[in-house]
GROMACS .gro file of C-alpha atoms in nm:
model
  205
    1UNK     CA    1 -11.171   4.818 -10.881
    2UNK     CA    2 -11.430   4.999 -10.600
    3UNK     CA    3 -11.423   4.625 -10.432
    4UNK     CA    4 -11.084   4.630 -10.444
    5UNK     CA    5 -11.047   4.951 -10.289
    6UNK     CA    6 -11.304   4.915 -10.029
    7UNK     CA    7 -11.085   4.635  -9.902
    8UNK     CA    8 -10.747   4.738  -9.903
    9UNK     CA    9 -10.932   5.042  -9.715
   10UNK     CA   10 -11.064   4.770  -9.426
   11UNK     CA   11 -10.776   4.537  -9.436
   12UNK     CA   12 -10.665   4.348  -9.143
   13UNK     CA   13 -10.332   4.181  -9.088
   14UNK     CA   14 -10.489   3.858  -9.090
   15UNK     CA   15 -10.529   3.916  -9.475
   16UNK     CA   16 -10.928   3.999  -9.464
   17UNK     CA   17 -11.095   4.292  -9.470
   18UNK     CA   18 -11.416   4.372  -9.259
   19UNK     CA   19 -11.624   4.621  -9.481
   20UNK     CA   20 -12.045   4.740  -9.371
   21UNK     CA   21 -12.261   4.548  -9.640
   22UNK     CA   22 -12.424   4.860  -9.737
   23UNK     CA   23 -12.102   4.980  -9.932
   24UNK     CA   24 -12.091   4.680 -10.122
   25UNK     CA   25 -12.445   4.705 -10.201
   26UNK     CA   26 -12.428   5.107 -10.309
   27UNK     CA   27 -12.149   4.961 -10.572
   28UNK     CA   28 -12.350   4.727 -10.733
   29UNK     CA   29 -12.647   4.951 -10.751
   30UNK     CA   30 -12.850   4.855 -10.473
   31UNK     CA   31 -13.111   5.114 -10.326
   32UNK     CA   32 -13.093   5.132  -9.939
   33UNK     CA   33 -13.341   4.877  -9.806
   34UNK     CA   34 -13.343   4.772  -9.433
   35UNK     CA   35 -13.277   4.420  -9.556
   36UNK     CA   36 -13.188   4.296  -9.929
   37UNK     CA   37 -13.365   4.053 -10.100
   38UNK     CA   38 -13.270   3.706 -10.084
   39UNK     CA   39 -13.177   3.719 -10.501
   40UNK     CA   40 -12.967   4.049 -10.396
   41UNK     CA   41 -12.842   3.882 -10.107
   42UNK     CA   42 -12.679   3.577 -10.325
   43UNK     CA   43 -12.606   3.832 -10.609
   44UNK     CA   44 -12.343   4.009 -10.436
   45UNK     CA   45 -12.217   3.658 -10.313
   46UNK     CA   46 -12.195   3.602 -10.668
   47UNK     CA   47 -12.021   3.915 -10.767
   48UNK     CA   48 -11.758   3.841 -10.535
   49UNK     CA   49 -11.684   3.568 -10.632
   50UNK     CA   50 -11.661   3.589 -10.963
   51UNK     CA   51 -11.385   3.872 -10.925
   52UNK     CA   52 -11.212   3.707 -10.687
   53UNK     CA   53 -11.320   3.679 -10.339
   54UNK     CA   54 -11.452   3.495 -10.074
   55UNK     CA   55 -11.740   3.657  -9.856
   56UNK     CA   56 -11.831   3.538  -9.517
   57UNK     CA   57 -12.129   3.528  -9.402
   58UNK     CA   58 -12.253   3.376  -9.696
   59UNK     CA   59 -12.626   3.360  -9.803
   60UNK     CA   60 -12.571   3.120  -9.965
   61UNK     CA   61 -12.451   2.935  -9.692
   62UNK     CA   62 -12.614   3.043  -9.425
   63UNK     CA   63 -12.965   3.066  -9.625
   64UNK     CA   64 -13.016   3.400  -9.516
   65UNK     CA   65 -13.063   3.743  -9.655
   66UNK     CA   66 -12.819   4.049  -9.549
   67UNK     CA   67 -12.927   4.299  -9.366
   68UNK     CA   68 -12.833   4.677  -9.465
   69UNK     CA   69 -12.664   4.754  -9.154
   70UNK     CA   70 -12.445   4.427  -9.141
   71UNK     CA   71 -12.091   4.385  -9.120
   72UNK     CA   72 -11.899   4.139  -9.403
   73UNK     CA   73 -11.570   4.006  -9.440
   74UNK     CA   74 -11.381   3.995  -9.747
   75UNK     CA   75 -11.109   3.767  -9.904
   76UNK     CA   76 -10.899   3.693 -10.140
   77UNK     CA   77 -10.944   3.356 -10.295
   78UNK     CA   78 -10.617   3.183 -10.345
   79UNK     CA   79 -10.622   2.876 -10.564
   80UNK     CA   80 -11.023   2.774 -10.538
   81UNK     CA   81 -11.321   2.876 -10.770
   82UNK     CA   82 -11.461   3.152 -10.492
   83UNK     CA   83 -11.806   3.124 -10.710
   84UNK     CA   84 -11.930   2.784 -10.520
   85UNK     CA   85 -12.025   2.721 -10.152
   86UNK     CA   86 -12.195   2.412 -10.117
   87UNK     CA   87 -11.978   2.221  -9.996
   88UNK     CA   88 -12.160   2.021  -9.683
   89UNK     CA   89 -11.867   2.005  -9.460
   90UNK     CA   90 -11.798   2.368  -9.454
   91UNK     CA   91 -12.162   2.448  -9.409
   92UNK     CA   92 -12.200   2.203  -9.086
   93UNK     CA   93 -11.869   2.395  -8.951
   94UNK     CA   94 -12.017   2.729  -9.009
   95UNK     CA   95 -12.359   2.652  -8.870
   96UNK     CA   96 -12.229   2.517  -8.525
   97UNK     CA   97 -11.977   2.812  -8.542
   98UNK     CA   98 -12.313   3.035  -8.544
   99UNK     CA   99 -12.498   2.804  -8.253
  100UNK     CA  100 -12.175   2.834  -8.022
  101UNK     CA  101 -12.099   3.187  -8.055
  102UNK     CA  102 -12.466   3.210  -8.016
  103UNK     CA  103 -12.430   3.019  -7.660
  104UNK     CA  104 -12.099   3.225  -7.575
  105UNK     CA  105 -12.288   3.525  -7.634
  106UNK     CA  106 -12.572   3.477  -7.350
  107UNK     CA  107 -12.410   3.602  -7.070
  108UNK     CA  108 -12.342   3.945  -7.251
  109UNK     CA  109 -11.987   3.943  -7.320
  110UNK     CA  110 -11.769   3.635  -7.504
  111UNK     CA  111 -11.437   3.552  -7.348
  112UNK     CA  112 -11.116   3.423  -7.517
  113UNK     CA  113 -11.205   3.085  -7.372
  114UNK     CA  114 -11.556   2.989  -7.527
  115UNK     CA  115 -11.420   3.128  -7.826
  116UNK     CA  116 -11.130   2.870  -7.799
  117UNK     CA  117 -11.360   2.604  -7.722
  118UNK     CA  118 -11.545   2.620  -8.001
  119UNK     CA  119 -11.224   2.692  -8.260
  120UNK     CA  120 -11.086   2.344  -8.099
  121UNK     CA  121 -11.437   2.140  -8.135
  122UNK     CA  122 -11.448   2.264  -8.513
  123UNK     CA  123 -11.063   2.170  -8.576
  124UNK     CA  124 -11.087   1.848  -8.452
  125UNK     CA  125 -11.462   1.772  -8.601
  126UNK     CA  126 -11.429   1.879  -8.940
  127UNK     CA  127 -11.080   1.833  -9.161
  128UNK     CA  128 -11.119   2.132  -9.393
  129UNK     CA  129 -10.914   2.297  -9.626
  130UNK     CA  130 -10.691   2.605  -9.575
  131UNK     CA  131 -10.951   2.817  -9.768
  132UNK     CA  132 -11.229   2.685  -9.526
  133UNK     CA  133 -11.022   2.755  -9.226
  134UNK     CA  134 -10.948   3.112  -9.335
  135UNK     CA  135 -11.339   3.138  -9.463
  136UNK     CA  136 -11.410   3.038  -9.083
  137UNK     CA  137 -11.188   3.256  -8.914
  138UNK     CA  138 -11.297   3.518  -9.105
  139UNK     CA  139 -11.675   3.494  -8.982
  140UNK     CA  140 -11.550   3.392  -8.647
  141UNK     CA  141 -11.440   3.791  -8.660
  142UNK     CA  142 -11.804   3.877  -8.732
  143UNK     CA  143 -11.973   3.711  -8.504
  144UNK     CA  144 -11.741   3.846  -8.232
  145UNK     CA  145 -11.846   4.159  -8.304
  146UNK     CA  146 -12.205   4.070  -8.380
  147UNK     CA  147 -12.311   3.726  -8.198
  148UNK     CA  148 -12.556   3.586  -8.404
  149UNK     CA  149 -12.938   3.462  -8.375
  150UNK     CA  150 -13.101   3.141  -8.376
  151UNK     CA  151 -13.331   3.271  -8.675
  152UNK     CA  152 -13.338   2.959  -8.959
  153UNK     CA  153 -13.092   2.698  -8.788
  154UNK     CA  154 -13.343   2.432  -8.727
  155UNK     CA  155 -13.446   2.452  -9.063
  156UNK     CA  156 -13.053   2.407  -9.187
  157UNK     CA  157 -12.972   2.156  -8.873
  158UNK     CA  158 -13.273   1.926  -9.006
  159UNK     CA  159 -13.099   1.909  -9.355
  160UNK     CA  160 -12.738   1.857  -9.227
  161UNK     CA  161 -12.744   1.658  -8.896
  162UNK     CA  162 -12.879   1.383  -8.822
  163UNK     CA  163 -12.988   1.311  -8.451
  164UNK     CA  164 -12.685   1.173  -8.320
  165UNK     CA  165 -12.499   1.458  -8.450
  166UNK     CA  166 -12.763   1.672  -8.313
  167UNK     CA  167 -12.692   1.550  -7.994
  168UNK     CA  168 -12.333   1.591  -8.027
  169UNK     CA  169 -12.383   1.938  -8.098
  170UNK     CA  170 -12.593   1.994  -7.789
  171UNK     CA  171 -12.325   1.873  -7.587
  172UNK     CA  172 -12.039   2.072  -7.739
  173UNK     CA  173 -12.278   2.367  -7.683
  174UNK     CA  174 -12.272   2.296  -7.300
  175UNK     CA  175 -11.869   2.273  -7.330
  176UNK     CA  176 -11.900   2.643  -7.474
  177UNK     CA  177 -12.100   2.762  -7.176
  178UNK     CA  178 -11.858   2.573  -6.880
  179UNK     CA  179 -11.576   2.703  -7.075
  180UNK     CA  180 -11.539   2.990  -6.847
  181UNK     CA  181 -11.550   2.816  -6.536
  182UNK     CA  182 -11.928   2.871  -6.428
  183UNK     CA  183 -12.243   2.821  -6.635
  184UNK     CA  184 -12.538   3.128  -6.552
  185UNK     CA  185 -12.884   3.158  -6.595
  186UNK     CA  186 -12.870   3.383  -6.912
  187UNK     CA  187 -12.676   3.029  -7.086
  188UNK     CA  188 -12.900   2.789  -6.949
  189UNK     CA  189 -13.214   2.944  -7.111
  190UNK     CA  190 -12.954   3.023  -7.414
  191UNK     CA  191 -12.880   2.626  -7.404
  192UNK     CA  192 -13.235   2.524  -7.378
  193UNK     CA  193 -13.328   2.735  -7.623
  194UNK     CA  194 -13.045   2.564  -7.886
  195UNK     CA  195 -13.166   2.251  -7.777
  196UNK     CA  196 -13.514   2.383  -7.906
  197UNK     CA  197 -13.408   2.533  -8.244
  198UNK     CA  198 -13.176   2.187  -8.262
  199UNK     CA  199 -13.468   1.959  -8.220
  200UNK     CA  200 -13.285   1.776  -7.944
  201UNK     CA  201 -13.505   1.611  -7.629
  202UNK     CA  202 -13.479   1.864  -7.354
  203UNK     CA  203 -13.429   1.610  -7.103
  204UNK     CA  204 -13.073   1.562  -7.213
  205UNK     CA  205 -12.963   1.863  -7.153
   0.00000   0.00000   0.00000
């Protein structure tokens, strides 16, 4: 009932509800901590799932740990088991969500158009379900608000792509950067530094 009230007090009229992590964790009895463990972390995945919801980002997922001070979005699973997120496809889609919001986010400020360009690369790449496609809006929200890092992707890009995917990726990443209309210097170290974490040859770039 507290999760449920949280969100109806944070919904959206997109259905989800965008709540700070740190209420969720005071609920389940979690002592403030500047970041949660990763069993805590996966434990309040858990917990919503099993009562009915879908939380984005995942840990489970994404392989990392939540931070007090971050930002989650709840929803309400409709017709899926909410407990389970393992499923490959969706984690490829939400990893090169994170690496192009990463590269619209160099320049400072992310503009309707990168954020189209990489909604259209992921709706053409990957054929996922409507759950997966609201799960992905959902953290598309959050990482609007709060672009992420490149901290872990190489290690999740190494189990999930291989190298001609990993190229693939590096050139979609470059789409996000032209996609409004000039490329700076803040996205070319932001592109060569994906290229990096991606384990692609520099030279291609």
């Amino acid at each position: 009932s507290a999760w449920d009230r949280l969100a109806a007090e944070s919904a959206r009229p997109d259905g989800s509800a965008r709540v700070p992590l740190e209420r969720l964790a005071t609920i389940q009895g979690i002592e403030p901590r500047p970041k949660l463990t990763m069993k805590q972390s996966e434990g309040l995945a858990l917990t919503a799932g099993y009562i009915g919801y879908l939380i984005e980002p995942d840990p489970r997922i994404t392989g990392r740990p939540f931070e007090w001070k971050d930002r989650v979005a709840l929803l309400k699973a409709e017709g899926t088991s909410a407990a389970e997120a393992k499923d490959s496809k969706y984690q490829a889609a939400t990893l090169m969500l994170e690496i192009g919001m990463y590269v619209a986010s160099a320049d400072g400020e992310i503009v309707p158009s990168e954020v189209d360009h990489v909604a259209t690369f992921l709706e053409s790449r990957f054929r996922l379900d409507p759950t997966e496609i609201r799960r992905l809006e959902a953290l598309k929200g959050i990482l609007v608000e709060d672009p992420p890092s490149l901290a872990g992707v190489g290690k999740r890009v190494a189990s999930l792509l291989d190298d001609t995917q990993r190229e693939a990726v590096g050139r979609f990443l470059v789409g996000v950067a032209a996609a409004g209309g000039t490329i700076d210097a803040k996205e070319v170290r932001a592109l060569r530094a994906a290229y990096k974490a991606l384990s692609i040859d520099p030279t291609k770039l």
